[in-house]
Short mmCIF file of C-alpha atoms in Angstrom, two decimals:
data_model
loop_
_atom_site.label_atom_id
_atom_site.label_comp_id
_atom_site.label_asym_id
_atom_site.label_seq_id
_atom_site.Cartn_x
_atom_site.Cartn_y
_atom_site.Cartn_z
CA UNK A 5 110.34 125.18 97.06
CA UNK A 6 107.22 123.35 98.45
CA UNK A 7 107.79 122.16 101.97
CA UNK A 8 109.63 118.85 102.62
CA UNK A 9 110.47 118.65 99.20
CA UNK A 10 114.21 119.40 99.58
CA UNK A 11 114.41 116.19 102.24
CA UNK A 12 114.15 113.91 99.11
CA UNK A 13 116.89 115.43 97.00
CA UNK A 14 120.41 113.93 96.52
CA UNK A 15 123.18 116.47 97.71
CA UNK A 16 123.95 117.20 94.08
CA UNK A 17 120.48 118.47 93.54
CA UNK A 18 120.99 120.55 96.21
CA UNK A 19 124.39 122.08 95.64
CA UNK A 20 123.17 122.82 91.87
CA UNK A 21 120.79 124.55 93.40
CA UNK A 22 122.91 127.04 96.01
CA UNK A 23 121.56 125.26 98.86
CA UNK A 24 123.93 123.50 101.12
CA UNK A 25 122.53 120.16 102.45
CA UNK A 26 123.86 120.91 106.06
CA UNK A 27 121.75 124.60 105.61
CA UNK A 28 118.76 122.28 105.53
CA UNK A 29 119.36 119.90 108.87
CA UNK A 30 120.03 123.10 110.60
CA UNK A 31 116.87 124.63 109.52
CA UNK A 32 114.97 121.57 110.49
CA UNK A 33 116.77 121.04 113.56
CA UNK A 34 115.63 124.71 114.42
CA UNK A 35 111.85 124.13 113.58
CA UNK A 36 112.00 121.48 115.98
CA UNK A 37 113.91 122.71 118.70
CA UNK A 38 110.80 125.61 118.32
CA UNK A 39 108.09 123.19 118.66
CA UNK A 40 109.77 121.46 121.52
CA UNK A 41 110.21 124.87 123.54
CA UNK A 42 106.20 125.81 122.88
CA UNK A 43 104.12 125.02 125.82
CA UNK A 44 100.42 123.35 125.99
CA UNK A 45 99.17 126.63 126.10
CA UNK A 46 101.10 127.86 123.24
CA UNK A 47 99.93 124.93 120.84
CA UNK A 48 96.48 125.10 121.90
CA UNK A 49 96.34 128.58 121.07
CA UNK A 50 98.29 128.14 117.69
CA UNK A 51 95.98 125.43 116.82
CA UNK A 52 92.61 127.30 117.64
CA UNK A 53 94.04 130.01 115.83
CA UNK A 54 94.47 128.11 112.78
CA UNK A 55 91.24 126.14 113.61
CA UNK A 56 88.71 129.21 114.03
CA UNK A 57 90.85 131.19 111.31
CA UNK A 58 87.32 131.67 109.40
CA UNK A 59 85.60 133.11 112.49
CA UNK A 60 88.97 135.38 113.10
CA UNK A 61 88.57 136.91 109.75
CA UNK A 62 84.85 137.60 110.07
CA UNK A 63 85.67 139.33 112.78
CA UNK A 64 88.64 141.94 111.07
CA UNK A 65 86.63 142.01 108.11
CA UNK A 66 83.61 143.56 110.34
CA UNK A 67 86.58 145.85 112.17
CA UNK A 68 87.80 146.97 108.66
CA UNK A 69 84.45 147.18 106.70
CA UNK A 70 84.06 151.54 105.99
CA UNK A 71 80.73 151.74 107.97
CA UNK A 72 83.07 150.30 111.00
CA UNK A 73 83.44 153.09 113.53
CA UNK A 74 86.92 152.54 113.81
CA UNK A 75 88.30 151.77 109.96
CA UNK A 76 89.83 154.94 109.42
CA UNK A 77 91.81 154.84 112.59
CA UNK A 78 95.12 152.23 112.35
CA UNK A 79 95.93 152.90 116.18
CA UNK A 80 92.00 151.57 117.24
CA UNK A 81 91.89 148.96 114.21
CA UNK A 82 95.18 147.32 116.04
CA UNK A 83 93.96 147.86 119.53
CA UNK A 84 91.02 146.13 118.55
CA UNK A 85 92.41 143.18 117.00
CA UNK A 86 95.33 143.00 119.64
CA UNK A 87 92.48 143.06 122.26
CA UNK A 88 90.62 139.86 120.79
CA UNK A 89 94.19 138.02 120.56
CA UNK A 90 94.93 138.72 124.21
CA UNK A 91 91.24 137.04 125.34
CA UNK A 92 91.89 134.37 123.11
CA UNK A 93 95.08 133.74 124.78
CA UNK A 94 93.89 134.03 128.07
CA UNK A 95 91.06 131.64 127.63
CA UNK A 96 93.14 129.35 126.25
CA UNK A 97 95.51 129.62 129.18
CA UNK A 98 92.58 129.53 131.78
CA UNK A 99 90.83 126.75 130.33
CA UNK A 100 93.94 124.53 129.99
CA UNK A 101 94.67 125.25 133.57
CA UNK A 102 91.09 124.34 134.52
CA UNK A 103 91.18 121.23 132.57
CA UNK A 104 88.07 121.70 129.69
CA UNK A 105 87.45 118.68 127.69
CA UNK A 106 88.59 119.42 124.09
CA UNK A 107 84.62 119.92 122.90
CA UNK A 108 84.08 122.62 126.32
CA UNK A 109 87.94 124.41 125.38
CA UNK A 110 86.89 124.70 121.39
CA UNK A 111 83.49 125.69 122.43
CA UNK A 112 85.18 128.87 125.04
CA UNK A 113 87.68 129.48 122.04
CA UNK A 114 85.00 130.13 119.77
CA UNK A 115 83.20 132.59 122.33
CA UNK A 116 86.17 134.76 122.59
CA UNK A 117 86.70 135.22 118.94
CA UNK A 118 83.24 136.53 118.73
CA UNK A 119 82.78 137.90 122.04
CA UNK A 120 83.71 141.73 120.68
CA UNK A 121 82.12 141.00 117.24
CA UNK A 122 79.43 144.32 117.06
CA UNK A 123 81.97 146.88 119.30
CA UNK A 124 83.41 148.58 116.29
CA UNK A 125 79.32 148.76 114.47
CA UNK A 126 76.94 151.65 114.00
CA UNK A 127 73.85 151.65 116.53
CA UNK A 128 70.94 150.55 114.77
CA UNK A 129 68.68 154.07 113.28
CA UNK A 130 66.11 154.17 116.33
CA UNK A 131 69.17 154.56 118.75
CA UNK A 132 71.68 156.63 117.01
CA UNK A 133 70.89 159.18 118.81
CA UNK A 134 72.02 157.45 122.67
CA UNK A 135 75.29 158.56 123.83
CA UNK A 136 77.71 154.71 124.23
CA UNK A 137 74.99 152.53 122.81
CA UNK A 138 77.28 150.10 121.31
CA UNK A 139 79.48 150.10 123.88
CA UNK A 140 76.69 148.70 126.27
CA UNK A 141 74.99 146.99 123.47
CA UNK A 142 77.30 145.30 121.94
CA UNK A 143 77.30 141.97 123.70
CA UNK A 144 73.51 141.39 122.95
CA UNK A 145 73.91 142.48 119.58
CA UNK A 146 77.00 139.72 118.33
CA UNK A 147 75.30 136.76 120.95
CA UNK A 148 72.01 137.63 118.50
CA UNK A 149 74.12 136.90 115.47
CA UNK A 150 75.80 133.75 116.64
CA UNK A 151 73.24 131.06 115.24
CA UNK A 152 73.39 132.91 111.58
CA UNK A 153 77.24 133.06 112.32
CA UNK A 154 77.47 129.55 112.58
CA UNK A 155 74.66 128.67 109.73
CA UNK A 156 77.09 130.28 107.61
CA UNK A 157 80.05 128.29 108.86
CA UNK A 158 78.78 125.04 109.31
CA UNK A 159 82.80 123.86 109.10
CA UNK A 160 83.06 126.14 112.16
CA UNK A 161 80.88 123.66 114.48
CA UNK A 162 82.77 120.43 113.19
CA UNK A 163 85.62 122.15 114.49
CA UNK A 164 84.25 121.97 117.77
CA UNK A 165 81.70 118.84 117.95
CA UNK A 166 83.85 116.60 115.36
CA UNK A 167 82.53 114.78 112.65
CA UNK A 168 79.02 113.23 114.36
CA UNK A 169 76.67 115.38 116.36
CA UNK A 170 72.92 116.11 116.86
CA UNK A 171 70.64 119.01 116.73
CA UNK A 172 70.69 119.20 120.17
CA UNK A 173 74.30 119.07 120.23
CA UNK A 174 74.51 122.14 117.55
CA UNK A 175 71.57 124.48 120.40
CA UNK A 176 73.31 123.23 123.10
CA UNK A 177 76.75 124.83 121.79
CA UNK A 178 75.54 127.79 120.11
CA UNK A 179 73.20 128.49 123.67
CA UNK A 180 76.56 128.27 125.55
CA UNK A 181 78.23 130.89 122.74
CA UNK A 182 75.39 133.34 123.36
CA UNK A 183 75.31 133.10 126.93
CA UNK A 184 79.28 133.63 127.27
CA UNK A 185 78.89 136.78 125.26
CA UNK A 186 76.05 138.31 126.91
CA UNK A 187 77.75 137.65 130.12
CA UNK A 188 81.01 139.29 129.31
CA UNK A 189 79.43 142.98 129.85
CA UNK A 190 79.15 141.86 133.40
CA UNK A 191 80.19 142.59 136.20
CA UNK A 192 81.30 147.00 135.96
CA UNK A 193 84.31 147.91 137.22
CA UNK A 194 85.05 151.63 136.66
CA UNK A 195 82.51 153.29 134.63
CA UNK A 196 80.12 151.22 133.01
CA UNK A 197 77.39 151.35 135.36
CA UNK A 198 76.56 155.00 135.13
CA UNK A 199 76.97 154.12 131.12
CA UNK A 200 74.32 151.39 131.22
CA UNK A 201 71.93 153.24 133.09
CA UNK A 202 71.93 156.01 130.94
CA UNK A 203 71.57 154.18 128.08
CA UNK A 204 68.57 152.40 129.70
CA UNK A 205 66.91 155.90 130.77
CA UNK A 206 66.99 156.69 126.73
CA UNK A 207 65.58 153.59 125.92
CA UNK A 208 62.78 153.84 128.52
CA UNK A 209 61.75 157.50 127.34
CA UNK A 210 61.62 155.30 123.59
CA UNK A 211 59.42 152.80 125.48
CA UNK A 212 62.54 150.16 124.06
CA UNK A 213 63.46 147.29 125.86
CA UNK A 214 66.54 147.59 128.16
CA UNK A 215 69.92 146.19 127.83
CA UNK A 216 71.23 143.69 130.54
CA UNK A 217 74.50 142.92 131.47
CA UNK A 218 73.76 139.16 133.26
CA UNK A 219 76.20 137.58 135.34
CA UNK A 220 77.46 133.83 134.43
CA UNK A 221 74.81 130.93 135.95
CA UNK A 222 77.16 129.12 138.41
CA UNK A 223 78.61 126.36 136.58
CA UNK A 224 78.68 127.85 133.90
CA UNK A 225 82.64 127.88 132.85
CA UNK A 226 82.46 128.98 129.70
CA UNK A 227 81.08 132.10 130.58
CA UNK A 228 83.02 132.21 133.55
CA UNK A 229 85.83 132.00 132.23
CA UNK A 230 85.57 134.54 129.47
CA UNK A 231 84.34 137.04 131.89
CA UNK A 232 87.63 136.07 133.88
CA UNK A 233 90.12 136.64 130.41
CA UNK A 234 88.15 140.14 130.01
CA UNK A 235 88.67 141.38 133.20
CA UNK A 236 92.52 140.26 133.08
CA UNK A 237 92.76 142.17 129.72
CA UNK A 238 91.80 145.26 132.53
CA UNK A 239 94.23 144.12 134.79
CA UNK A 240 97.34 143.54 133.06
CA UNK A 241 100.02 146.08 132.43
CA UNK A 242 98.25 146.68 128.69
CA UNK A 243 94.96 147.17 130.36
CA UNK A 244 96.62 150.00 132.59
CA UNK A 245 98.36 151.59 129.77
CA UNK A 246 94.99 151.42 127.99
CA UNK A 247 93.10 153.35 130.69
CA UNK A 248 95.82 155.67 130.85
CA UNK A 249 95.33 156.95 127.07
CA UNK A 250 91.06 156.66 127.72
CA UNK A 251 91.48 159.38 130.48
CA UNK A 252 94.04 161.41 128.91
CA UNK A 253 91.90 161.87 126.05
CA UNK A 254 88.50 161.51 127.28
CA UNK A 255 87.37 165.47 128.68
CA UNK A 256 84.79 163.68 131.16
CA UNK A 257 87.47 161.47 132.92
CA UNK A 258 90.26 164.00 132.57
CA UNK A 259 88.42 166.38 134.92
CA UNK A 260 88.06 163.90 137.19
CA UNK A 261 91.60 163.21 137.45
CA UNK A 262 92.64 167.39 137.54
CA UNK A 263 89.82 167.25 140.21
CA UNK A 264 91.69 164.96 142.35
CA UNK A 265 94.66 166.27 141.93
CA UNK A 266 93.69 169.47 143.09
CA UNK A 267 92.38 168.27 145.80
CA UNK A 268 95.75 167.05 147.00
CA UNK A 269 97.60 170.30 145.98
CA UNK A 270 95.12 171.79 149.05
CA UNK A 271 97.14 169.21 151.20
CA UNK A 272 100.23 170.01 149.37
CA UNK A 273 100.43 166.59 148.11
CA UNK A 274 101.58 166.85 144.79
CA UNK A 275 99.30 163.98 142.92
CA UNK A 276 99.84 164.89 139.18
CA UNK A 277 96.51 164.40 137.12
CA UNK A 278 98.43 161.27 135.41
CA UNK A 279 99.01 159.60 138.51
CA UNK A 280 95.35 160.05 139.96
CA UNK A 281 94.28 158.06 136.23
CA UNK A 282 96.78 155.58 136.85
CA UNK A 283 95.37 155.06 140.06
CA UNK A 284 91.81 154.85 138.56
CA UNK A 285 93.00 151.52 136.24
CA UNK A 286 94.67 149.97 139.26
CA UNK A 287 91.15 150.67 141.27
CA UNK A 288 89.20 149.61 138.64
CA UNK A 289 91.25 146.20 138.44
CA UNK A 290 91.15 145.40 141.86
CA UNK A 291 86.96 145.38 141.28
CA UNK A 292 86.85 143.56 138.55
CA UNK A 293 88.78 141.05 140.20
CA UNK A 294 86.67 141.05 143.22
CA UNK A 295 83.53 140.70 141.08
CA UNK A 296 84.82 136.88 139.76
CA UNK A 297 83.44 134.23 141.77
CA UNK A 298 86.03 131.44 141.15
CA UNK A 299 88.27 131.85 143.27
CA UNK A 300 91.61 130.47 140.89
CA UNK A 301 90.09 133.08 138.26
CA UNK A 302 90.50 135.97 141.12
CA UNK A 303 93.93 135.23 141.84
CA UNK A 304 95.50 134.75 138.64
CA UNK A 305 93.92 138.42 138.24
CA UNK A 306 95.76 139.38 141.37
CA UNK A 307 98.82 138.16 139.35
CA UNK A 308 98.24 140.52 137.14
CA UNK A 309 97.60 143.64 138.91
CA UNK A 310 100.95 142.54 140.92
CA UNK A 311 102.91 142.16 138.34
CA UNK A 312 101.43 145.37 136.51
CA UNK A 313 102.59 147.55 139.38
CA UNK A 314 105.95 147.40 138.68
CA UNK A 315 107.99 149.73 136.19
CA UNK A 316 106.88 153.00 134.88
CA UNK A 317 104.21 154.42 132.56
CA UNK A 318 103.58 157.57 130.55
CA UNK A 319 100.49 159.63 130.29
CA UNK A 320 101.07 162.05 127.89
CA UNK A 321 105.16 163.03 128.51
CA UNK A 322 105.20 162.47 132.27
CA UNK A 323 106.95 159.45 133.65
CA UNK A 324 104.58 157.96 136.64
CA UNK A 325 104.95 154.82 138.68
CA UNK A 326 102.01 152.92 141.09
CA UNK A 327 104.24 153.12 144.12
CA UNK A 328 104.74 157.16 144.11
CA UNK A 329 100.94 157.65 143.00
CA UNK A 330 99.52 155.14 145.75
CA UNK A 331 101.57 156.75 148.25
CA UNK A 332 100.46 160.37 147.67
CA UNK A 333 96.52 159.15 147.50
CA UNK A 334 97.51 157.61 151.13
CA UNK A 335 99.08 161.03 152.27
CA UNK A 336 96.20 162.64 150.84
CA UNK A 337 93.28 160.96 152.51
CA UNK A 338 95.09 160.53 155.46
CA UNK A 339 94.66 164.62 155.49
CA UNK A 340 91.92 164.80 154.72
CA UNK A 341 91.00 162.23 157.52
CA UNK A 342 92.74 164.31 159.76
CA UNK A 343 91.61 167.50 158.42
CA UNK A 344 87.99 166.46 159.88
CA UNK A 345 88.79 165.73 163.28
#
């Protein structure tokens, strides 16, 4: 039955048809008592869903497309897409909170969708052979795409400038776009330092230019706050559990962790190799929050790692929790402190 078409039938049309006309003031009561109980921040982000929706599909389709580096893994494919729903969400949450005009809020909207566009791609031929190229390339690579992106989907820009704007208004928004992606690789908590600058020593033995990770201009809150949604994506509870399964299954960070945890077995502190990881998100958090200049942005990613620290999580079958792993590391180093004198 097409929508609202039941609200101008008699009860007799109704009954005839096995529908009872007090079934239908419930239901409606119930779809508003839903859209009563949704917040600004819930609207906003069900209306830029709806309004980017072209822009969200591009962005699957890429995921999804067989040369993707992660179609023909489900688990990645939804850790992907749930990823890019969490940054819209939290850009929609920061920049209500911050107050963005409606033009500034569609224009950060738009930057999230996009800002992960090239992760899931194939380094171009002349790099193939660099160890984590897209992974530190892959912000320059979707900004560089933006302009076609949006010459494609001219709808997409009336979306955010409304019905009358210049050609100055159209470079002005795309520039902001691009900048807000390139500056999401920035700042590096954790690892992706020593990942940058060994992509850049390949490059340099190609005589290529190197990648750069910029930091936002101040000012610029776009970029400022995207960088500030990414770095709460690492410092929520999913970001933790997210690190967790990167070092269980990554060899590289997995010895790092037995290494640790070693080390405290000399002290007889018994630090399991899944609580020295989870100790590794919760450091890496705390930097990445650190790194963000405003200083609202910093502690609503405080919240974050607060709020993260409580319950348990599982690495591999073990049960682990931040207050038994951050008191062993405390025991430990006070030994080893000690140890020295």
């Amino acid at each position: 039955m097409p929508m609202g078409l039941e609200s101008s039938m008699s009860e007799e049309q109704l009954k005839e048809m096995g529908i009872k006309p007090e079934e239908i003031t419930v239901e409606k009561s119930e779809e508003k008592k839903i859209e009563k109980e949704l917040t600004p921040i819930d609207k906003e982000y069900k209306a830029a869903q709806e309004r980017f929706s072209g822009l969200i599909n591009l962005v699957n389709e890429r995921y999804e497309n067989p040369n993707s580096t992660i179609a023909e893994s489900p688990e990645q494919l939804k850790s992907f897409e749930e990823h890019n729903k969490q940054i819209l969400n939290f850009c929609v949450e920061r920049g209500v909170k911050k107050g963005l005009g409606e033009k500034q809020l569609a224009t950060l909207e738009a930057a999230a969708i996009l800002h992960d566009l090239a992760k899931s791609g194939k380094p171009p031929e002349e790099s193939a052979n660099i160890q984590n190229y897209m992974l530190a390339a892959h912000g320059e690579i979707a900004a560089n795409e933006v302009k076609s992106i949006f010459e494609q989907q001219p709808e997409m820009l009336t979306k955010i400038l409304g019905e009358n704007y210049s050609e100055e208004d159209v470079e002005k928004t795309i520039s902001t776009i691009e900048e807000a992606i390139r500056c999401h690789m920035g700042p590096h908590p954790g690892f992706m330092t020593r990942i940058l600058e060994n992509v850049n020593k390949e490059l340099q033995k190609k005589g290529e230019m190197e990648i750069k990770h910029p930091y936002p201009e101040e000012g610029n809150i776009v970029a400022e706050t995207l960088l500030a949604a990414d770095m709460g994506s690492l410092a929520d509870r999913k970001g933790r559990e997210k690190v967790l399964t990167i070092r269980l299954n990554v060899p590289f960070f997995r010895k790092q962790d037995e290494h640790l945890s070693g080390e405290c077995q000399e002290f007889d502190i018994d630090l399991s190799p899944g609580e020295a990881a989870l100790l590794s998100g919760f450091d890496s958090a705390e930097q990445a929050r650190d790194m963000l200049e405003d200083e609202d942005d910093r502690e609503w990613v405080n919240e974050l790692i607060e709020e993260s620290k409580k319950g348990q999580y599982t690495y591999s079958e073990e049960k682990i929790n931040y207050h038994d792993a951050i008191t062993k590391r405390e025991q430990f180093e006070t030994a080893k402190r000690l140890s020295k004198v």
